[in-house]
Amino acid sequence: MNQNYIKPDNWSIIEEGFDKERVKSSESLFSIGNGAMGQRANFEEAYSGPTFQGSYIAGVYYPDKTRVGWWKNGYPEYFAKVLNAPNWIGIGVKISGEPLDLNTCVAVNNFRRELNMKEGWYERSFIAVLQNKVEVLVKSTRFLSLDLDEVGVIKYEITPVNQDVNIEFAPYLDSGITNEDTNWEDKFWDTYNLAHDKNEAYILSKTMKTNFHVCTGMLSEIFIDGEQKDISPKVKMDGTSISLNYGVEVPKGKTTSIIKYGGYTVSLNHEEDNLKNASTAILRKASESGFDVLLNSQKNAWSKIWEMADITIDGDVKAQQGIRFNIFQLNQTYLGKDARLNIGPKGFTGEKYGGSTYWDTEAYCIPFYMATKDQLVARNLLTYRYNHLDKAIENASKLGFVNGAALYPMVTMNGEECHNEWEITFEEIHRNGAMTFAIYNYVRYTGDYSYIPEKGLEVMIAIARFWHQRATFSTDKNKYVILGVTGPNEYENNVNNNWYTNYLAKWCIEYCVQNIIKVKTEYKSDYERIVEKTSIAQEEVEAMLEVADKMYFPYSEKHQVYLQQDGFLDKELITVDNLDKSQRPINQKWSWDRILRSPYIKQADILQGFYMFEDQFTKEELKRHFDFYEPFTVHESSLSPCVHSIQAATLDRMDQAYTFYLRTSRLDLDDYNKEVEEGLHITSMAGTWMSIVEGFGGLRIKKGTLSFTPKIPKEWKGYTFKVNFRNQIIKVNVSQEGTSFTLEGNSDLLIFVEGKEVKISPNNLITV
Amino acid sequence: MNQNYIKPDNWSIIEEGFDKERVKSSESLFSIGNGAMGQRANFEEAYSGPTFQGSYIAGVYYPDKTRVGWWKNGYPEYFAKVLNAPNWIGIGVKISGEPLDLNTCVAVNNFRRELNMKEGWYERSFIAVLQNKVEVLVKSTRFLSLDLDEVGVIKYEITPVNQDVNIEFAPYLDSGITNEDTNWEDKFWDTYNLAHDKNEAYILSKTMKTNFHVCTGMLSEIFIDGEQKDISPKVKMDGTSISLNYGVEVPKGKTTSIIKYGGYTVSLNHEEDNLKNASTAILRKASESGFDVLLNSQKNAWSKIWEMADITIDGDVKAQQGIRFNIFQLNQTYLGKDARLNIGPKGFTGEKYGGSTYWDTEAYCIPFYMATKDQLVARNLLTYRYNHLDKAIENASKLGFVNGAALYPMVTMNGEECHNEWEITFEEIHRNGAMTFAIYNYVRYTGDYSYIPEKGLEVMIAIARFWHQRATFSTDKNKYVILGVTGPNEYENNVNNNWYTNYLAKWCIEYCVQNIIKVKTEYKSDYERIVEKTSIAQEEVEAMLEVADKMYFPYSEKHQVYLQQDGFLDKELITVDNLDKSQRPINQKWSWDRILRSPYIKQADILQGFYMFEDQFTKEELKRHFDFYEPFTVHESSLSPCVHSIQAATLDRMDQAYTFYLRTSRLDLDDYNKEVEEGLHITSMAGTWMSIVEGFGGLRIKKGTLSFTPKIPKEWKGYTFKVNFRNQIIKVNVSQEGTSFTLEGNSDLLIFVEGKEVKISPNNLITV
């Protein structure tokens, strides 16, 4: 935990004071991204202390040869690694001959970082006292342009405080970088060309195996006292790096600065042999605009995002800062422009977990993007999976499934499975259900049914086929059972009849069949194409329905609850509050077998199902299950508190809801899990958003429109959020006194508030 | 399968004809060993084709850094690798300037290998036609001396067939060797000295990390036409090899030979700085005796082993060859002289599986060594585990167990766990029960109770404590349950209430408590020492017994059988004979999840328990369980057929028993599993022995003496075996007509035959 380290502020993340122990953590927290590239908050100048370097390019990955102790049939050959990309931010700095390195300075005073979320820039400033007694004030500002998303900009300013100095700036590019996370110490990048042209330099390199070609470029400008200087740099090159060295004499009190435009052009978006030209063009364009103009348009672009996505909280700065940090990071990670991309669990802030896509996207992230962006963004996320359908079918066939059954991968970059723990890869199959659920959720929210006949139904059929084949008939129970699975609660492995999985399987089949019937009736030509392509036939549909009808659900008569899986009641049911604190977190303190045989739940499992299918259970049932399972839940997954926050709110337990909310919203800022240095928990940030909008605001879709049951924690004066619902934007303002609604657009909208119909009209404040 | 490749022979393993595809397989099959060192049947001369080099030294291993994809708390840091040791067998051969290499010869005729099991030597001969047209007859004979167990001897003879030739022998040592099995491509050996003295050469090297120092030495003698020549060799050396080069002119038709004495002296047995002297001494001693004398004493030594251990089978050469191959390999692997050693699953024939010690030793190997050796050998095997008790306690404490509970490792070399699959390492805990069972089995067979107060009880208490703590109370069942285990059937992972494990746990506690009471009464001073050391108290004993009393056993009323684990009946119970052959073996054809949710059983699980605790079940119960479970058993473990053979024999199903017997006895010779090139299945060979002695012979211990119920497969005329029972040797001769017994020694022995008491007297043939 790191509480009270980050300064509370409504709009900015602020660190004050230099602490070498926190450098890596802050490198994560102050990361910047623009959906196409990302950058940890590494220093521009050299730093000889512990640091975790990270520059990332969306969609560029490395298939690292799988590492396992004991191979199992069906394991993928590789694990897709998030790749540390060539460094474009580096600026070597020498001051009167001494390299600037905060690790070796005599003193670092007034050290301050600010990540300005409102405007989308990051600034660092400090006064360094060097060993040669020179004292300099340094300020560095940088941002990754939302408008020109292949460009990042740095303004690095130095002001000598106590004497005239000679300053050498050596902006550089470096493709001789490595990954922290590598299985076999392979080289990931192959550099094949370096070039320079006065103030510009370029490195052309490609990734090993995947052959993504990348041109990393930079263009530098030197200023003294605000005036640009035309200095011819000395060029230094080796096989994988190039630097341009500028020497300037700076009088005491005067400021010199270097503005560095840098970034990547990538073969995903350009012809391979045009990468350097594209880089030159975009860098010169940026330079022509100049730092101030670009920063200004950055502010405008972020202003537009905030206009739609912001949530305000009145009376609780920490909660305000937390939610904005979550919304900001989600927007830094994924903007929905490119259907080839997805939302990695660490976004552009670290390498851990690899891959880019987990079921997190479908289960947690889609609601956020649906409500705060154009609905095309959510549709792009669905299309991403549609485009991977063939690979999901191939993946299932490797595991012995036939006839076009699909199993979507646990982790993927390009549609192929790249995870390799049998209990997860082969058994955490509930992820497949999340794909169908996301389609359902999208159609429910947007009303855009067209996605189903066009693309969704094919996905649903392949998934229903999987469940059909994966279930087996137990003559002993006279029911269909699903054996050997891992549910969302990964603290159980290879269990039988995980309730959540069985429920989802049944639902997926039923929902698929409903849609087969609807498409057959209402979208004849689509139906014919789908039948042609999938060979789905009545007989198979009936066999599927038989499985759904006769699905088994473990249940305890005594406790009147569904059991998380067969045999759950055989456990020693000691609640978490009776567990000694020295044993927590159990995933760090206990061996795996001990965790598995314990009753402790990593993240919502049955409650996840109750969250997704709320309408199918009574509040009384929810209460019983919440009361039974939450006491065993250790919330050691970042995806757990948000669901519990929403359900606590549903049950009118606002204190509990608020506690869960804080845990999810400030997970990284306060470093609850003591691991923020590895990167941020991006996907769970969407859960935080849901905690407010669905939890406190009580947003649901009922009868094809919005429904709210607004509640407010007693710690807050009020809060507001906006949602884009079918191209109308509704702003919800909840205070201790009541709730008001504002509607943008042209037509009225009927909504439900506390179950009652309310008509809201454009630009009229409606208070309930 | 490789059936009919090895020539049937009563006493020898014979290969005829040179097949490059089979070189690696034959290298395994023709391996030699003497309990202290072992050698795959690699060629002495260079071979440029595919080969798997293997020279092994008992007790010398390398702790290879663990490789896993996903780390789990509790995993050991390293995996003990069986280590390829410096090559001492190599003899470079040049014939008229051309290196002899069977891979590049124009022709290889009359190629023949023989492993003479009766006399303990290995011979290879062939006529090679070289590219330079020279034709030579080559014969190489080698053995690892049982008397001088640091010495191996090679006689390598060459006779030019078609012309006079110049021959260069270059016997060499090479410590620049690698392992096939290495996790991180580490270097395993560090060579620190090379020396030579006329016909002798030495390499001093040590293993990385473990620091075993080894002197590899050789002493060579050259003969032409039977007469020793005094030729000064040219010495060639590099950092890790040394060769002595002898040139001789050999007329057509005359035979030249080199006799090479070589081998290892090891810091396990000598002072580090005396290794070279020890090597010189033993090599010179061998040379003074000479090849013929050593070979003669080798024959005598093996004759003594066979005198006690041989099983003869009349009327079935393949069965005869099979059982002798098994007995021979067991004796090559472990002779019971050294309590620091144990019986590795591949013996000295390959690297696979690593480590040296599995529960195989206690469950399968001890009966063989008890019956065919002095009882001290079995006691040494028990002592091996006693000596590792502290490490087993430490191992358990890493998994959260307290108060001196012990968990013996799944795989070990020095007592530390070195396996790293959570479902095995942490969950295949039944191995712990095998430790107690082995003590019980030893005392039952030998009548030597002294082991229990001296050593065994401490082990049993630590194991009983483990079971006590590992079981948990299910309020739902009002019984103790054992959750999250893997039974002997490794095709189920992380199951609840594996019957075998639960049964063993209950038995271990009860047997431990019986012995606590007995030792308390009859061995007071031992008891006091044990109480002092273990702090065992009445309260703990009672709590343990409560767990044993209330242990839960899953049972099916419908089928009247115990269930292998909770939920077994939920599986799709399709028997193996209904499984398409294309799907077999399932461990190569199916993904792991599919195997897990199938009903298929890798090796005896419940039946393993019925085998171990036969007296506690009726024959009717055995029949029911055999009939229920065997049809689901795929026998994909080498340890499965032997148990089934014994039980089929018990149930008078002799055809089935015979089929299982053949499968176990010729597993490697006929390469059933298509993997013999990796090495032989040593520990299951003891199961083969049990199949005859306990299965067909029906040997049991009843009322403190031997009991037999002899049966005979219809394919055999007769068979004989001997057992050493409490220092009396009984020979059993079973034929289609009846059974006769001969007793060596001085006193009469009462035995049971078919349940009836029979008195047998020394040197009188008793026919029943």
PDB file of C-alpha atoms in Angstrom, chain A residues 618-756:
ATOM      1  CA  THR A 618     -34.764 -12.211  -7.111  1.00  0.00           C
ATOM      2  CA  LYS A 619     -33.147  -9.693  -4.829  1.00  0.00           C
ATOM      3  CA  GLU A 620     -33.698 -12.167  -2.012  1.00  0.00           C
ATOM      4  CA  GLU A 621     -31.693 -14.765  -3.903  1.00  0.00           C
ATOM      5  CA  LEU A 622     -28.957 -12.235  -4.583  1.00  0.00           C
ATOM      6  CA  LYS A 623     -28.840 -11.348  -0.913  1.00  0.00           C
ATOM      7  CA  ARG A 624     -28.557 -14.996   0.128  1.00  0.00           C
ATOM      8  CA  HIS A 625     -25.745 -15.681  -2.313  1.00  0.00           C
ATOM      9  CA  PHE A 626     -23.926 -12.461  -1.514  1.00  0.00           C
ATOM     10  CA  ASP A 627     -24.133 -13.225   2.189  1.00  0.00           C
ATOM     11  CA  PHE A 628     -22.951 -16.757   1.639  1.00  0.00           C
ATOM     12  CA  TYR A 629     -20.064 -16.144  -0.731  1.00  0.00           C
ATOM     13  CA  GLU A 630     -18.710 -12.672  -0.063  1.00  0.00           C
ATOM     14  CA  PRO A 631     -17.394 -13.675   3.386  1.00  0.00           C
ATOM     15  CA  PHE A 632     -15.138 -16.217   1.666  1.00  0.00           C
ATOM     16  CA  THR A 633     -13.949 -13.798  -0.977  1.00  0.00           C
ATOM     17  CA  VAL A 634     -10.403 -12.432  -0.708  1.00  0.00           C
ATOM     18  CA  HIS A 635     -10.732 -10.155  -3.751  1.00  0.00           C
ATOM     19  CA  GLU A 636      -7.187 -10.946  -4.851  1.00  0.00           C
ATOM     20  CA  SER A 637      -8.197 -10.251  -8.425  1.00  0.00           C
ATOM     21  CA  SER A 638      -8.524  -6.651  -9.510  1.00  0.00           C
ATOM     22  CA  LEU A 639     -11.791  -7.666 -11.176  1.00  0.00           C
ATOM     23  CA  SER A 640     -13.528  -8.624  -7.944  1.00  0.00           C
ATOM     24  CA  PRO A 641     -14.325  -5.470  -5.949  1.00  0.00           C
ATOM     25  CA  CYS A 642     -16.246  -3.762  -8.762  1.00  0.00           C
ATOM     26  CA  VAL A 643     -18.833  -6.534  -9.072  1.00  0.00           C
ATOM     27  CA  HIS A 644     -19.229  -6.641  -5.313  1.00  0.00           C
ATOM     28  CA  SER A 645     -19.575  -2.883  -5.191  1.00  0.00           C
ATOM     29  CA  ILE A 646     -22.394  -3.003  -7.713  1.00  0.00           C
ATOM     30  CA  GLN A 647     -24.182  -5.774  -5.861  1.00  0.00           C
ATOM     31  CA  ALA A 648     -23.724  -4.205  -2.456  1.00  0.00           C
ATOM     32  CA  ALA A 649     -25.324  -1.075  -3.908  1.00  0.00           C
ATOM     33  CA  THR A 650     -28.144  -3.152  -5.357  1.00  0.00           C
ATOM     34  CA  LEU A 651     -28.687  -4.542  -1.871  1.00  0.00           C
ATOM     35  CA  ASP A 652     -28.681  -1.005  -0.403  1.00  0.00           C
ATOM     36  CA  ARG A 653     -25.500  -1.666   1.507  1.00  0.00           C
ATOM     37  CA  MET A 654     -23.917   1.610   0.614  1.00  0.00           C
ATOM     38  CA  ASP A 655     -21.096   1.516   3.150  1.00  0.00           C
ATOM     39  CA  GLN A 656     -19.909  -1.778   1.775  1.00  0.00           C
ATOM     40  CA  ALA A 657     -20.422  -0.571  -1.782  1.00  0.00           C
ATOM     41  CA  TYR A 658     -18.332   2.503  -1.040  1.00  0.00           C
ATOM     42  CA  THR A 659     -15.512   0.460   0.493  1.00  0.00           C
ATOM     43  CA  PHE A 660     -15.400  -1.797  -2.545  1.00  0.00           C
ATOM     44  CA  TYR A 661     -15.539   1.267  -4.776  1.00  0.00           C
ATOM     45  CA  LEU A 662     -12.499   2.836  -3.149  1.00  0.00           C
ATOM     46  CA  ARG A 663     -10.589  -0.402  -3.440  1.00  0.00           C
ATOM     47  CA  THR A 664     -11.246  -0.664  -7.135  1.00  0.00           C
ATOM     48  CA  SER A 665     -10.829   2.988  -8.029  1.00  0.00           C
ATOM     49  CA  ARG A 666      -7.558   3.584  -6.215  1.00  0.00           C
ATOM     50  CA  LEU A 667      -6.123   0.088  -6.642  1.00  0.00           C
ATOM     51  CA  ASP A 668      -3.094   1.407  -8.498  1.00  0.00           C
ATOM     52  CA  LEU A 669      -2.870   4.920  -7.086  1.00  0.00           C
ATOM     53  CA  ASP A 670      -2.669   3.475  -3.589  1.00  0.00           C
ATOM     54  CA  ASP A 671      -0.891   0.318  -4.748  1.00  0.00           C
ATOM     55  CA  TYR A 672      -3.140  -2.066  -2.828  1.00  0.00           C
ATOM     56  CA  ASN A 673      -1.467  -5.136  -4.300  1.00  0.00           C
ATOM     57  CA  LYS A 674       2.122  -3.883  -3.956  1.00  0.00           C
ATOM     58  CA  GLU A 675       2.871  -4.484  -7.586  1.00  0.00           C
ATOM     59  CA  VAL A 676       2.104  -1.233  -9.360  1.00  0.00           C
ATOM     60  CA  GLU A 677       5.671  -1.073 -10.607  1.00  0.00           C
ATOM     61  CA  GLU A 678       4.776  -3.892 -13.017  1.00  0.00           C
ATOM     62  CA  GLY A 679       2.129  -1.713 -14.621  1.00  0.00           C
ATOM     63  CA  LEU A 680      -1.465  -0.642 -14.085  1.00  0.00           C
ATOM     64  CA  HIS A 681      -4.590  -2.800 -13.945  1.00  0.00           C
ATOM     65  CA  ILE A 682      -6.243  -1.384 -17.008  1.00  0.00           C
ATOM     66  CA  THR A 683      -9.197  -3.691 -17.587  1.00  0.00           C
ATOM     67  CA  SER A 684     -10.414  -3.531 -14.017  1.00  0.00           C
ATOM     68  CA  MET A 685     -10.620   0.243 -14.448  1.00  0.00           C
ATOM     69  CA  ALA A 686     -13.689  -0.323 -16.558  1.00  0.00           C
ATOM     70  CA  GLY A 687     -15.119  -2.133 -13.562  1.00  0.00           C
ATOM     71  CA  THR A 688     -14.578   0.984 -11.503  1.00  0.00           C
ATOM     72  CA  TRP A 689     -16.619   2.947 -13.985  1.00  0.00           C
ATOM     73  CA  MET A 690     -19.365   0.326 -13.687  1.00  0.00           C
ATOM     74  CA  SER A 691     -19.266   0.611  -9.898  1.00  0.00           C
ATOM     75  CA  ILE A 692     -20.446   4.186 -10.177  1.00  0.00           C
ATOM     76  CA  VAL A 693     -22.706   4.036 -13.202  1.00  0.00           C
ATOM     77  CA  GLU A 694     -24.299   0.645 -12.624  1.00  0.00           C
ATOM     78  CA  GLY A 695     -23.660   0.402  -8.893  1.00  0.00           C
ATOM     79  CA  PHE A 696     -24.427   3.827  -7.466  1.00  0.00           C
ATOM     80  CA  GLY A 697     -26.331   5.158 -10.467  1.00  0.00           C
ATOM     81  CA  GLY A 698     -28.153   1.852 -10.847  1.00  0.00           C
ATOM     82  CA  LEU A 699     -28.127   2.060 -14.622  1.00  0.00           C
ATOM     83  CA  ARG A 700     -29.756  -0.906 -16.330  1.00  0.00           C
ATOM     84  CA  ILE A 701     -31.459  -1.506 -19.643  1.00  0.00           C
ATOM     85  CA  LYS A 702     -35.116  -2.355 -19.077  1.00  0.00           C
ATOM     86  CA  LYS A 703     -37.721  -2.680 -21.774  1.00  0.00           C
ATOM     87  CA  GLY A 704     -35.292  -1.257 -24.296  1.00  0.00           C
ATOM     88  CA  THR A 705     -34.506   1.916 -22.438  1.00  0.00           C
ATOM     89  CA  LEU A 706     -32.405   3.243 -19.618  1.00  0.00           C
ATOM     90  CA  SER A 707     -33.382   2.554 -16.072  1.00  0.00           C
ATOM     91  CA  PHE A 708     -31.812   4.156 -12.998  1.00  0.00           C
ATOM     92  CA  THR A 709     -32.040   3.588  -9.274  1.00  0.00           C
ATOM     93  CA  PRO A 710     -29.661   6.280  -8.082  1.00  0.00           C
ATOM     94  CA  LYS A 711     -27.975   5.981  -4.709  1.00  0.00           C
ATOM     95  CA  ILE A 712     -25.170   7.946  -3.186  1.00  0.00           C
ATOM     96  CA  PRO A 713     -22.533   7.127  -0.588  1.00  0.00           C
ATOM     97  CA  LYS A 714     -22.875   9.279   2.516  1.00  0.00           C
ATOM     98  CA  GLU A 715     -19.291  10.491   2.024  1.00  0.00           C
ATOM     99  CA  TRP A 716     -20.223  12.375  -1.161  1.00  0.00           C
ATOM    100  CA  LYS A 717     -22.183  15.528  -1.743  1.00  0.00           C
ATOM    101  CA  GLY A 718     -22.982  14.477  -5.262  1.00  0.00           C
ATOM    102  CA  TYR A 719     -21.737  12.904  -8.435  1.00  0.00           C
ATOM    103  CA  THR A 720     -22.464  13.138 -12.139  1.00  0.00           C
ATOM    104  CA  PHE A 721     -21.920  10.907 -15.109  1.00  0.00           C
ATOM    105  CA  LYS A 722     -22.976  10.840 -18.717  1.00  0.00           C
ATOM    106  CA  VAL A 723     -23.958   8.008 -20.961  1.00  0.00           C
ATOM    107  CA  ASN A 724     -24.406   7.857 -24.690  1.00  0.00           C
ATOM    108  CA  PHE A 725     -27.579   5.860 -25.191  1.00  0.00           C
ATOM    109  CA  ARG A 726     -28.484   5.190 -28.774  1.00  0.00           C
ATOM    110  CA  ASN A 727     -26.971   8.494 -29.896  1.00  0.00           C
ATOM    111  CA  GLN A 728     -28.600  10.519 -27.168  1.00  0.00           C
ATOM    112  CA  ILE A 729     -26.475  11.781 -24.355  1.00  0.00           C
ATOM    113  CA  ILE A 730     -27.927  11.743 -20.890  1.00  0.00           C
ATOM    114  CA  LYS A 731     -26.219  13.428 -18.010  1.00  0.00           C
ATOM    115  CA  VAL A 732     -27.110  12.140 -14.592  1.00  0.00           C
ATOM    116  CA  ASN A 733     -26.544  14.286 -11.543  1.00  0.00           C
ATOM    117  CA  VAL A 734     -27.037  12.559  -8.218  1.00  0.00           C
ATOM    118  CA  SER A 735     -26.855  14.452  -4.972  1.00  0.00           C
ATOM    119  CA  GLN A 736     -27.872  13.765  -1.410  1.00  0.00           C
ATOM    120  CA  GLU A 737     -31.060  15.687  -2.215  1.00  0.00           C
ATOM    121  CA  GLY A 738     -32.109  13.950  -5.406  1.00  0.00           C
ATOM    122  CA  THR A 739     -31.275  13.140  -8.989  1.00  0.00           C
ATOM    123  CA  SER A 740     -31.565  15.234 -12.072  1.00  0.00           C
ATOM    124  CA  PHE A 741     -31.267  14.314 -15.708  1.00  0.00           C
ATOM    125  CA  THR A 742     -30.225  16.356 -18.706  1.00  0.00           C
ATOM    126  CA  LEU A 743     -30.627  15.159 -22.235  1.00  0.00           C
ATOM    127  CA  GLU A 744     -28.700  16.282 -25.281  1.00  0.00           C
ATOM    128  CA  GLY A 745     -30.099  15.859 -28.769  1.00  0.00           C
ATOM    129  CA  ASN A 746     -33.426  16.498 -30.376  1.00  0.00           C
ATOM    130  CA  SER A 747     -35.988  13.990 -29.203  1.00  0.00           C
ATOM    131  CA  ASP A 748     -37.500  13.061 -25.902  1.00  0.00           C
ATOM    132  CA  LEU A 749     -36.547   9.895 -24.103  1.00  0.00           C
ATOM    133  CA  LEU A 750     -38.617   7.762 -21.799  1.00  0.00           C
ATOM    134  CA  ILE A 751     -36.548   6.317 -19.029  1.00  0.00           C
ATOM    135  CA  PHE A 752     -37.222   4.520 -15.781  1.00  0.00           C
ATOM    136  CA  VAL A 753     -36.207   5.980 -12.479  1.00  0.00           C
ATOM    137  CA  GLU A 754     -36.743   3.799  -9.445  1.00  0.00           C
ATOM    138  CA  GLY A 755     -38.926   1.682 -11.677  1.00  0.00           C
ATOM    139  CA  LYS A 756     -41.161   4.566 -12.699  1.00  0.00           C
TER     140      LYS A 756
END
